XYZ file of C-alpha atoms in Angstrom:
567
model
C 136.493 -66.077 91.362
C 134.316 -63.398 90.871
C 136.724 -61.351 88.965
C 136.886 -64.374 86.420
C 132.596 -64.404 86.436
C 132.539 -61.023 85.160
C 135.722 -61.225 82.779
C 133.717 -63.841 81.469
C 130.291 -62.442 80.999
C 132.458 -58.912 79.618
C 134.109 -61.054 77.003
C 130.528 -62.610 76.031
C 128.930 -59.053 75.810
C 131.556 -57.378 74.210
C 132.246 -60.591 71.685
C 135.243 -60.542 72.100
C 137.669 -63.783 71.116
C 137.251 -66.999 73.085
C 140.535 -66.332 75.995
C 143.417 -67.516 75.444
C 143.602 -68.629 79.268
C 141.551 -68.310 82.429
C 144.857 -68.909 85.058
C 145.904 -65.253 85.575
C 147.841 -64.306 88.562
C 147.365 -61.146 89.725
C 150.241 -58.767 91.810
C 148.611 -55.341 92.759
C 150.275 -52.531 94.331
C 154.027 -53.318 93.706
C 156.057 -50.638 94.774
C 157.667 -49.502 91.438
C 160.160 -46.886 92.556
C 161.213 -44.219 89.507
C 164.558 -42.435 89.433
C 163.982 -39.113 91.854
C 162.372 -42.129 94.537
C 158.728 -41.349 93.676
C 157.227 -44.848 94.410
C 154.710 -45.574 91.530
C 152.224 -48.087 92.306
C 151.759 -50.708 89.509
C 149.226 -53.821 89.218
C 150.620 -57.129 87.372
C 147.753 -59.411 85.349
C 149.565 -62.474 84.511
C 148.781 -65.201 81.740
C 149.217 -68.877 82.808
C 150.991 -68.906 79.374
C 154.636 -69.055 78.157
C 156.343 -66.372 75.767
C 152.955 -64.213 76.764
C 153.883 -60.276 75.840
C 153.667 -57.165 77.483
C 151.087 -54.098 77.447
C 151.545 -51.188 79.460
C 148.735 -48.874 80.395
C 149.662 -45.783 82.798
C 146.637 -44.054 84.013
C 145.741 -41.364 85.993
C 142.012 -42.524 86.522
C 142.954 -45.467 88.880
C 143.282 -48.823 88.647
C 140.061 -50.410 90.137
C 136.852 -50.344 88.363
C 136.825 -50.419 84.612
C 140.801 -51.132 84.386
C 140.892 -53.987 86.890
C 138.140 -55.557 84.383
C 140.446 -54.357 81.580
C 143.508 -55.994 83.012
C 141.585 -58.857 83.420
C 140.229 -59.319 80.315
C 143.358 -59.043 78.707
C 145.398 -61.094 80.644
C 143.595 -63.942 79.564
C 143.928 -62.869 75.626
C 147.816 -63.744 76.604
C 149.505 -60.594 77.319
C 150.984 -59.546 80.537
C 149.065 -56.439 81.797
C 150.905 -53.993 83.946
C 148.726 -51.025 84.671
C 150.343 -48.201 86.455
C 148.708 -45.441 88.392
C 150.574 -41.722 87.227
C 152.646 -40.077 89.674
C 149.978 -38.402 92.809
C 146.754 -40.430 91.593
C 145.854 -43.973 92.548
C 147.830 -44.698 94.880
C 151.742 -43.669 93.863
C 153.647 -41.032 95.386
C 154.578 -37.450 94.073
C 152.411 -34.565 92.053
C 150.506 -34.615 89.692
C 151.334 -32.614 87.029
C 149.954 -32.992 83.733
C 152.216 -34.037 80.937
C 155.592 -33.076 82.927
C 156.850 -36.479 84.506
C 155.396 -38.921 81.638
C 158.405 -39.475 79.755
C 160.595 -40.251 82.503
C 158.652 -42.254 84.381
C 157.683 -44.218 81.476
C 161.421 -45.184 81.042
C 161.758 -46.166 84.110
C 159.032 -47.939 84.154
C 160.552 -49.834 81.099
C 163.486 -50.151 82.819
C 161.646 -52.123 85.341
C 159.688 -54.032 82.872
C 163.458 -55.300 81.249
C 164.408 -56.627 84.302
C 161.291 -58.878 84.685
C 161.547 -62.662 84.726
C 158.202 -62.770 82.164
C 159.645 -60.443 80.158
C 160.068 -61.337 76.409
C 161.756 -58.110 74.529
C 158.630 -57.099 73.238
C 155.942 -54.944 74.326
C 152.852 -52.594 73.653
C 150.937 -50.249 74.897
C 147.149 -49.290 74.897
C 145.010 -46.389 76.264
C 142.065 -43.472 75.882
C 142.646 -39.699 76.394
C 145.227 -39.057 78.919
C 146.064 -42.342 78.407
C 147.068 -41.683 75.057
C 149.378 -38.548 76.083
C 151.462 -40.677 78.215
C 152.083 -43.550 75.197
C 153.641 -40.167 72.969
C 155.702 -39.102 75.412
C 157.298 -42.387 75.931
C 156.904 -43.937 72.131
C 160.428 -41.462 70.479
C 162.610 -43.036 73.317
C 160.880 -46.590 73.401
C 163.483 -48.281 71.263
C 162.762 -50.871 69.111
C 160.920 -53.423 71.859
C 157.788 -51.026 71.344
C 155.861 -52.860 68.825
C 152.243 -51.580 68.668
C 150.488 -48.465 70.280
C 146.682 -47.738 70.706
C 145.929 -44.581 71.211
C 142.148 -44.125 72.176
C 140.791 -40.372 71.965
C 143.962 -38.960 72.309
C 146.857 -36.662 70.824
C 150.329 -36.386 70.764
C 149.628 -32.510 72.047
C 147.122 -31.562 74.086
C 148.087 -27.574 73.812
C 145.729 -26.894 70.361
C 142.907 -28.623 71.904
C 143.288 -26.713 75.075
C 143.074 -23.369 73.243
C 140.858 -24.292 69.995
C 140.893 -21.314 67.509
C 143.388 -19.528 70.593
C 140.168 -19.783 73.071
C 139.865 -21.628 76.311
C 138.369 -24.730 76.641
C 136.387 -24.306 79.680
C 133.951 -27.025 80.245
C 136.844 -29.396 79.249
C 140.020 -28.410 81.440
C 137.375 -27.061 84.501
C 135.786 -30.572 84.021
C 138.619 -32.872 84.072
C 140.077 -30.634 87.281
C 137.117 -31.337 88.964
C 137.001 -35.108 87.875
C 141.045 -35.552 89.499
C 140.033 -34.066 92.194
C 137.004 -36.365 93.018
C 139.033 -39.361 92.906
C 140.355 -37.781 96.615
C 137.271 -37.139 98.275
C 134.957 -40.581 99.768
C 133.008 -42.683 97.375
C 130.004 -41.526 99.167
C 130.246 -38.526 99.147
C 131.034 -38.214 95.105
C 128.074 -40.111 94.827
C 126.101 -37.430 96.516
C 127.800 -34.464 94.801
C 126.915 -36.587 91.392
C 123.333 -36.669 92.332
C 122.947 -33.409 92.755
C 123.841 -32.355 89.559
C 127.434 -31.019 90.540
C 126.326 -27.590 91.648
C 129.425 -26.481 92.122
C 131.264 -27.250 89.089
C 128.051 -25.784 87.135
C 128.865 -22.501 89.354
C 131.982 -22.676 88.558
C 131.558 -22.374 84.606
C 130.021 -18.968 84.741
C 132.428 -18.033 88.001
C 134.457 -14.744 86.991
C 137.335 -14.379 87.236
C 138.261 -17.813 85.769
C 141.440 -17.943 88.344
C 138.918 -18.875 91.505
C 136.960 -21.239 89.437
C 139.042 -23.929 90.058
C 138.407 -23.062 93.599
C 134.849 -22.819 93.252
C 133.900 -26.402 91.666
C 136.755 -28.286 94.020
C 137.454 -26.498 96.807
C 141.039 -26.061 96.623
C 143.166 -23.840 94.115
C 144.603 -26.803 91.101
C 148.363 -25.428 89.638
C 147.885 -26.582 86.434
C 144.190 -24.535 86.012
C 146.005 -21.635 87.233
C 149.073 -22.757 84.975
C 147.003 -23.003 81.544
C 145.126 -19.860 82.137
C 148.777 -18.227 82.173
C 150.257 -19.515 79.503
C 147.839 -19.474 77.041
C 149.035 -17.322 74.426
C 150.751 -19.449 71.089
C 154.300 -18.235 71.570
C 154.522 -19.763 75.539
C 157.367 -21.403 76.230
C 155.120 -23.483 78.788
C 153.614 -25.548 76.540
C 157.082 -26.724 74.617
C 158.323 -29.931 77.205
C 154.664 -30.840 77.551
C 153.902 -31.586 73.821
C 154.861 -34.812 71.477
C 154.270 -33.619 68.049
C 157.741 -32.714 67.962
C 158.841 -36.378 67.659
C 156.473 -38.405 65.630
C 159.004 -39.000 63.591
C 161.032 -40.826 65.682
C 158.326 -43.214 66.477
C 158.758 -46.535 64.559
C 156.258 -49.046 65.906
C 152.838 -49.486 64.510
C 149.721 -47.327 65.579
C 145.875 -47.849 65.930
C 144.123 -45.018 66.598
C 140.269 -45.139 67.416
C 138.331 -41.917 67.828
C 134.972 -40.426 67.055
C 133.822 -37.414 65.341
C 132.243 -35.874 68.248
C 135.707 -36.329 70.143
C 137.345 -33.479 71.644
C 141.242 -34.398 70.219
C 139.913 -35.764 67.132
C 141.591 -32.763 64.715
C 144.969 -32.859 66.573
C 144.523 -36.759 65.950
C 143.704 -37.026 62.623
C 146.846 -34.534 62.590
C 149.213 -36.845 64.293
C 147.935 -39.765 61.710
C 148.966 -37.617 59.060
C 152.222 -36.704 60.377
C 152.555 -40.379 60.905
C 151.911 -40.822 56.690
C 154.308 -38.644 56.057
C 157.215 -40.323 57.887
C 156.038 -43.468 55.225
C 154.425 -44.952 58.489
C 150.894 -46.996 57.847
C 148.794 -46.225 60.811
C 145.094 -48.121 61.374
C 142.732 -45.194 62.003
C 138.748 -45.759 62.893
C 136.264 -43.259 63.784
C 132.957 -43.609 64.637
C 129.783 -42.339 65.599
C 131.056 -41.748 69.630
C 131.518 -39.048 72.019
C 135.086 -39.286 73.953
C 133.214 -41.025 76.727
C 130.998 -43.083 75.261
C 130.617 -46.435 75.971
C 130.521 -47.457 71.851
C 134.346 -46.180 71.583
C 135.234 -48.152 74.715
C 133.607 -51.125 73.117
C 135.537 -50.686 69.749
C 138.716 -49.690 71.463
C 138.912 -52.803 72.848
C 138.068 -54.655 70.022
C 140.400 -52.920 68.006
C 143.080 -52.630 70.244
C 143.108 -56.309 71.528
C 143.230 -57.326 67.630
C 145.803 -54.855 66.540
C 148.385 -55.997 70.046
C 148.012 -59.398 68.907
C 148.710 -59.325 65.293
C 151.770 -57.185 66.042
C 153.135 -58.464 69.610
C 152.448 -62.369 68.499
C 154.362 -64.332 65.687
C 151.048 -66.630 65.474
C 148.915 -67.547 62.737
C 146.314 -68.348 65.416
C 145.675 -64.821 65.671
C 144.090 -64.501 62.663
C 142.038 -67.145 63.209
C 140.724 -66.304 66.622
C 140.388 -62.368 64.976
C 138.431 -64.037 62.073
C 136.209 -66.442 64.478
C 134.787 -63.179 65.802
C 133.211 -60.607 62.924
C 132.560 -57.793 65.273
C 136.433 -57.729 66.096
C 138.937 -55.184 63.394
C 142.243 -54.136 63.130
C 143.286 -57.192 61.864
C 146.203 -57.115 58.944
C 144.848 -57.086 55.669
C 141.828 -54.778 56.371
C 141.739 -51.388 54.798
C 143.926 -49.125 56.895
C 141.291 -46.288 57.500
C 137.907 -47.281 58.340
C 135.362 -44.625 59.108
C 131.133 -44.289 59.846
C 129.421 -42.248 57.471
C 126.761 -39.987 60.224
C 123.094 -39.134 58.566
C 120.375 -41.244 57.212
C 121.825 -43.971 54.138
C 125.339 -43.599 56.130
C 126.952 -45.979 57.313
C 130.854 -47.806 57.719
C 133.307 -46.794 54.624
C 136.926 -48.659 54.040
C 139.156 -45.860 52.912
C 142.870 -46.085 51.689
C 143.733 -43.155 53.744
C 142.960 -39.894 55.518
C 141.370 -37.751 53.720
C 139.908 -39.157 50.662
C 139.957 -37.651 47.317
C 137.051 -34.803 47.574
C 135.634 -31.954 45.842
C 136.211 -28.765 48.027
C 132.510 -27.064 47.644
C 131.441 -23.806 48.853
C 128.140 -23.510 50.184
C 128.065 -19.162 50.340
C 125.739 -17.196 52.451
C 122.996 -15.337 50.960
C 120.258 -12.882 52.092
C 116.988 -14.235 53.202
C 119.195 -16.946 55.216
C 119.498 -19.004 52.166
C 122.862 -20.919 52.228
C 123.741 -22.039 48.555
C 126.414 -22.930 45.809
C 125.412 -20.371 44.041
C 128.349 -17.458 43.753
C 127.298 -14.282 45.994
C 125.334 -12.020 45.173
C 125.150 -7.822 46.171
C 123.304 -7.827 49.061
C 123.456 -6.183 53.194
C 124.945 -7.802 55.869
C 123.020 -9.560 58.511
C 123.827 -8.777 62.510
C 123.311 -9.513 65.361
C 124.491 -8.170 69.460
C 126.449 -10.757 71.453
C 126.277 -10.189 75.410
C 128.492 -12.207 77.445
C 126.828 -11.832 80.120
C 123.969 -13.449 78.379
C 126.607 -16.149 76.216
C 125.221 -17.853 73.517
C 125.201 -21.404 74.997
C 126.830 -24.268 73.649
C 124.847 -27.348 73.050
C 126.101 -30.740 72.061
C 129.166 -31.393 69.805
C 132.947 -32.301 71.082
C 132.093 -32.343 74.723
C 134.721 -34.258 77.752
C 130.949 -35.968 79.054
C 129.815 -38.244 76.890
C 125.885 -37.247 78.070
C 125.903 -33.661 77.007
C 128.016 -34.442 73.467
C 127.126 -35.352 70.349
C 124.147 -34.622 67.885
C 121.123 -32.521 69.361
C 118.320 -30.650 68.096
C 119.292 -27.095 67.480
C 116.286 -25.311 67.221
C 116.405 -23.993 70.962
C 119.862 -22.431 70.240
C 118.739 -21.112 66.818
C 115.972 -19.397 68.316
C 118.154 -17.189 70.143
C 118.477 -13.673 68.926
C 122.176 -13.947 68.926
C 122.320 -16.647 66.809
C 122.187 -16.383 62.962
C 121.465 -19.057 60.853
C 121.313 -19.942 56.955
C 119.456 -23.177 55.158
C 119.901 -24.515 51.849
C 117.079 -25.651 49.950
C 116.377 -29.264 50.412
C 118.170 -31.592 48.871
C 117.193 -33.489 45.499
C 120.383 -35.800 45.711
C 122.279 -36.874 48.756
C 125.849 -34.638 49.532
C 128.206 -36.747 50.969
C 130.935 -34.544 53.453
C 134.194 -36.689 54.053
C 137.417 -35.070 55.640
C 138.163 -31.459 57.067
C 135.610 -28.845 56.791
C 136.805 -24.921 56.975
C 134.489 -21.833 56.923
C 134.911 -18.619 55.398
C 134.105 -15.500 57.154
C 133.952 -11.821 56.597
C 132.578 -9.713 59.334
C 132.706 -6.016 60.987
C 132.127 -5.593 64.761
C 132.198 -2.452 66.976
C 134.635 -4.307 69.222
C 138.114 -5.600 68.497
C 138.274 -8.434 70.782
C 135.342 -11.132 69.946
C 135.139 -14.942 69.096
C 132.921 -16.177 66.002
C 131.263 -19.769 66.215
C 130.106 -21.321 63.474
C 127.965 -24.474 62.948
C 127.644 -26.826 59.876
C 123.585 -28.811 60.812
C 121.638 -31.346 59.124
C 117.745 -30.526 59.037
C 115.742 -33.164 58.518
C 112.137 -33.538 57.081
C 110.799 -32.816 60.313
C 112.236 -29.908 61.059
C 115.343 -30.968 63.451
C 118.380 -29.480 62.941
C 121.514 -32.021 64.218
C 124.731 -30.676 64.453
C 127.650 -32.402 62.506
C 130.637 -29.903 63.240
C 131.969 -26.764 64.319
C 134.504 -24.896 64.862
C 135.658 -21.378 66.790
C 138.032 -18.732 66.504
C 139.039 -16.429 69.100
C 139.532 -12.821 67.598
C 141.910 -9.915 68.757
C 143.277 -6.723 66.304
C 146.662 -8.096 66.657
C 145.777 -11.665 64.865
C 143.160 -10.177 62.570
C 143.574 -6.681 61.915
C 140.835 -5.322 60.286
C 140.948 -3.602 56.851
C 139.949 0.340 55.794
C 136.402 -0.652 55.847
C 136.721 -2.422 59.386
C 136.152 -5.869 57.422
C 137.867 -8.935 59.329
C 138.371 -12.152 57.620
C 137.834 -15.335 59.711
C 139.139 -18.422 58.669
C 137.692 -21.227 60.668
C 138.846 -24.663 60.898
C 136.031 -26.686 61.772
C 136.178 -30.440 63.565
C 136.741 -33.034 60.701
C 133.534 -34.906 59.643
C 131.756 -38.043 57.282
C 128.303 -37.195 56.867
C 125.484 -37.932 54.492
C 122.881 -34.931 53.924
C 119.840 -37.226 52.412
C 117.469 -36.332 50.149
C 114.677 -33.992 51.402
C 117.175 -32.645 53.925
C 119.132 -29.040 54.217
C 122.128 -27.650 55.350
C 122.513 -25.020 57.674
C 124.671 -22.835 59.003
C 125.061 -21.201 62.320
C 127.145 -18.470 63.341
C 127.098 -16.314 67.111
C 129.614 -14.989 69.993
C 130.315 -18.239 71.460
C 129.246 -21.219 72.544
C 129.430 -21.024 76.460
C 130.640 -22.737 78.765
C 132.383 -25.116 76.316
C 134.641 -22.223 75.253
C 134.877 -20.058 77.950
C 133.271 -16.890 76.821
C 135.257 -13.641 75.237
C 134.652 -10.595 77.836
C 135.082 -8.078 74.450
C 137.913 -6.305 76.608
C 141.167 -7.713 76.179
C 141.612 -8.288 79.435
C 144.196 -11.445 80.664
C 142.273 -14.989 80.416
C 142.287 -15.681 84.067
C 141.547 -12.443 85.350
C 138.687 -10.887 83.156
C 135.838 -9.666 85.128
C 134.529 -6.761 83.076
C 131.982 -7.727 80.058
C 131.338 -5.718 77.014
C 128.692 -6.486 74.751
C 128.749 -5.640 71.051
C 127.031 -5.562 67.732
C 128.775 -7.784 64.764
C 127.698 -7.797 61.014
C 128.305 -11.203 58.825
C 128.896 -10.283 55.240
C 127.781 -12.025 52.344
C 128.601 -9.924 49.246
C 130.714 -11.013 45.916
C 133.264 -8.968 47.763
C 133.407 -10.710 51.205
C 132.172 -14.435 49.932
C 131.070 -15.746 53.632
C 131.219 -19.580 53.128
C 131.498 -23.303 54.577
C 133.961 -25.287 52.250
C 132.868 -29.286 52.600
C 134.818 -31.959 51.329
C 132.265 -33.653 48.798
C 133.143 -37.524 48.125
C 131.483 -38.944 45.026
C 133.039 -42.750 44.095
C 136.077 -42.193 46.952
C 134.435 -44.558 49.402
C 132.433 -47.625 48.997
C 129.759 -48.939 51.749
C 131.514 -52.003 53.818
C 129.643 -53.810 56.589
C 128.924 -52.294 59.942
């Protein structure tokens, strides 16, 4: 009873559709048992309705909480939930091991589902981050009873975001260790450890060597830390039967994919749609304003996701009835295939035809005095500035795995720093709109060989505030970027993806330092092995903004390519 009370008062909040049903019968804990024996432990969410298809969620995170409420919820939209706990979490047998088992036991696991007396011959499947990674690694060898996918904050590879621009992500991989490993420990006593502000994991991001952090912020030593800080250079042959990208092509049934543009996967994403185009595929994509945690994507996940299973699981014309009855649902058919929120003031929702729009690729060059313009370049010295890693630049904001610390902030106390340069544009007498990928330019000499370069791309606004959009980072060694005669490396820098509107009165600025710490987990300016660095070497770097080294960020200005749409 109570679990129907607060399905209820969810699908009010979240205005969702009226339910198709309120008689679910619910099976937890069935013993599903996989092909080496591993038992994997699987709930069942059962519509009192007939012909009623399937969605599949497997999880790592449990299956209490938010995804009994999920299972719930959905159930009574009319599809049979079965939400499965990943081998060694929740419950089911076996180790945990990230991205290794996935495939298999996802066949199986359809295997199991075939030989179900509810089963119809069709089926779906829905789910955020890791989530997501298991749906890729099942979707080539699915067959054709796969019929929809959404994939929440997620990626078909998780190897690019794991080493973005060939660095580490540290507060993301040390993070999501420590997260696993809570899920063992008492509910009390996670409750304490979250009170106090997780001392230990926030020891554990400046812990050297990065091989005992693991240790520090848990307690115990986690293989696959000590596994990703081995195999972290491009040419591992680690990383090859734990990535998807590989078979995107192969996949044939019809994808939703909801992220934001502060999400940690969202380039390999907006990759993965595009490798989807190219197969002649027609993938829904949405991005909004969210964080990978927040509780907005959540709330538009659903919505989409519920919309999207139903139009493509169901041969009903109720559907689009029940998806018209309620205007904050999407992902219905007809709607424009890409749908994306426009950040800064006058922004707002845009239908697109696809990913990326037509756009004007614009440089905005350095210049001295800090002035950041369109202008061409003009003769001028470079500006520097000493990096200490010992002292690391520290990241604030952006593509972050906790939804709390990510997102826009004010810059200024990170601009402040010494070791962070920074150039603004005049303000603006018409808006610049920024739609689709955004790269910067960089030319630079440094005393040392080994170093990483982070740059910035802010909005400053009337008052002063300067609100990061995107970034990006490149990790540098003489091998990858060897410099020329004059000891001049060029940088290119792929920064995250973005739709923002730079209003009137406002500038543009850009950032560049050493790092942005502990989100990428800082370079010690040795050499020295990932995981076993311990020595730190500070330098001094120059940026270059001369006609001859044209430092630059390159945005992708829209003009009449997107139209305003209702939020």
């Amino acid at each position: 009873m109570l679990d129907r009370l607060v399905a209820a008062a969810a699908v009010a909040a979240l205005r969702l559709p009226p339910p198709r049903t309120r008689r679910v019968t619910v099976d937890r804990d069935i013993a599903l048992r996989v092909r080496d024996g591993v038992i994997l432990r699987t709930d069942h969410y059962a519509p009192d309705l007939p012909a009623a298809p399937t969605v599949l969620i497997r999880t790592p995170y449990g299956r209490s909480g938010p995804m009994r409420l999920l299972g719930r919820v959905a159930a009574e939209q009319g599809f049979h939930m079965v939400i499965q706990s990943c081998r060694g979490t929740g419950g089911s047998a076996g180790r945990f091991e990230p991205f290794v088992h996935e495939r298999d036991d996802g066949l199986d696991t359809l295997d199991w589902l075939r030989r179900q007396p509810w089963w119809t011959g069709v089926f779906g499947m829905f789910g955020a981050s890791y989530q997501g990674f298991v749906q890729w690694a099942l979707a080539a060898d699915a067959g054709p009873q796969l019929r929809a996918m959404v994939a929440v904050a997620t990626a078909s590879t998780t190897r690019d975001s794991t080493y973005a621009g060939e660095s580490f992500a540290l507060d993301t991989v040390l993070t999501w260790a420590e997260l696993l490993q809570a899920q063992t420990v008492p509910w009390l006593a996670r409750q304490w450890e979250l009170k106090r502000g997780q001392p230990r994991l926030t020891a554990a991001l400046s812990h050297l060597p990065l091989i005992e952090a693991d240790r520090v912020a848990t307690g115990v030593t986690v293989p696959f830390f000590q596994e990703w800080l081995r195999h972290h250079t491009p040419q591992a042959d680690y990383w090859r039967s734990r990535v998807f990208d590989d078979r995107l092509h192969l996949v044939h049934a019809p994808v939703a994919m909801v992220s934001g543009w502060h999400d940690i996967f969202l380039p390999a994403q907006l990759r993965d749609y595009q490798a989807l185009r190219a197969t002649g595929a027609r993938p829904r994509l949405v991005v909004g304003p969210w964080t990978h945690g927040s509780p907005g994507l959540f709330v538009a996940a659903l919505r989409e996701g519920l919309s999207w299973l139903g139009a493509h699981l169901r041969d009903d014309p109720a559907d689009a009835e029940r998806v018209a009855a309620a205007p904050e649902a999407s992902g219905a058919q007809g709607e424009a295939p890409v749908r994306v929120h426009v950040g800064g003031a006058g922004g707002g929702w845009r239908d697109l035809p696809d990913w990326p729009p037509p756009a004007d690729a614009v440089r905005w060059y350095l210049h001295p005095g800090a002035a950041l313009s369109t202008s061409e370049p003009v003769p001028s010295p470079p500006d520097g500035f000493w990096y200490d890693p010992a002292d690391p630049t520290p990241s604030l904001g952006g593509p972050l795995l906790v939804a709390q610390r990510a997102g826009p902030f004010d810059n200024r106390p990170v601009e402040a720093r010494p070791d962070v340069l920074t150039w603004t544009s005049e303000p603006l007498t018409d808006a610049v709109e920024a739609v689709g990928p955004v790269r910067a330019e960089v030319h630079l000499r440094s005393e040392l060989t080994y170093l990483d370069v982070f740059v910035r791309l802010c909005d400053v606004d009337e008052r002063g505030r300067s609100w990061n959009v995107c970034d990006g980072l490149v990790r540098i060694d003489p091998q990858r970027f060897p410099a020329d005669r004059a000891g001049t490396v060029a940088v290119p820098v792929e920064m995250w993806p973005t739709a923002h509107r730079f209003a009137p009165g406002h500038r543009l600025r850009l950032q560049i330092s050493g790092g942005a710490h502990p989100r990428y987990a800082r370079n010690p300016g040795t050499g020295e092995p990932l995981g076993e660095a311990i020595t730190l070497r500070g330098g001094f770097r120059e940026i270059m903004h001369d006609p001859d080294h044209p430092s630059a960020v390159v945005l992708p200005i829209v003009h009449s390519a997107s139209q305003p749409s209702p939020s």
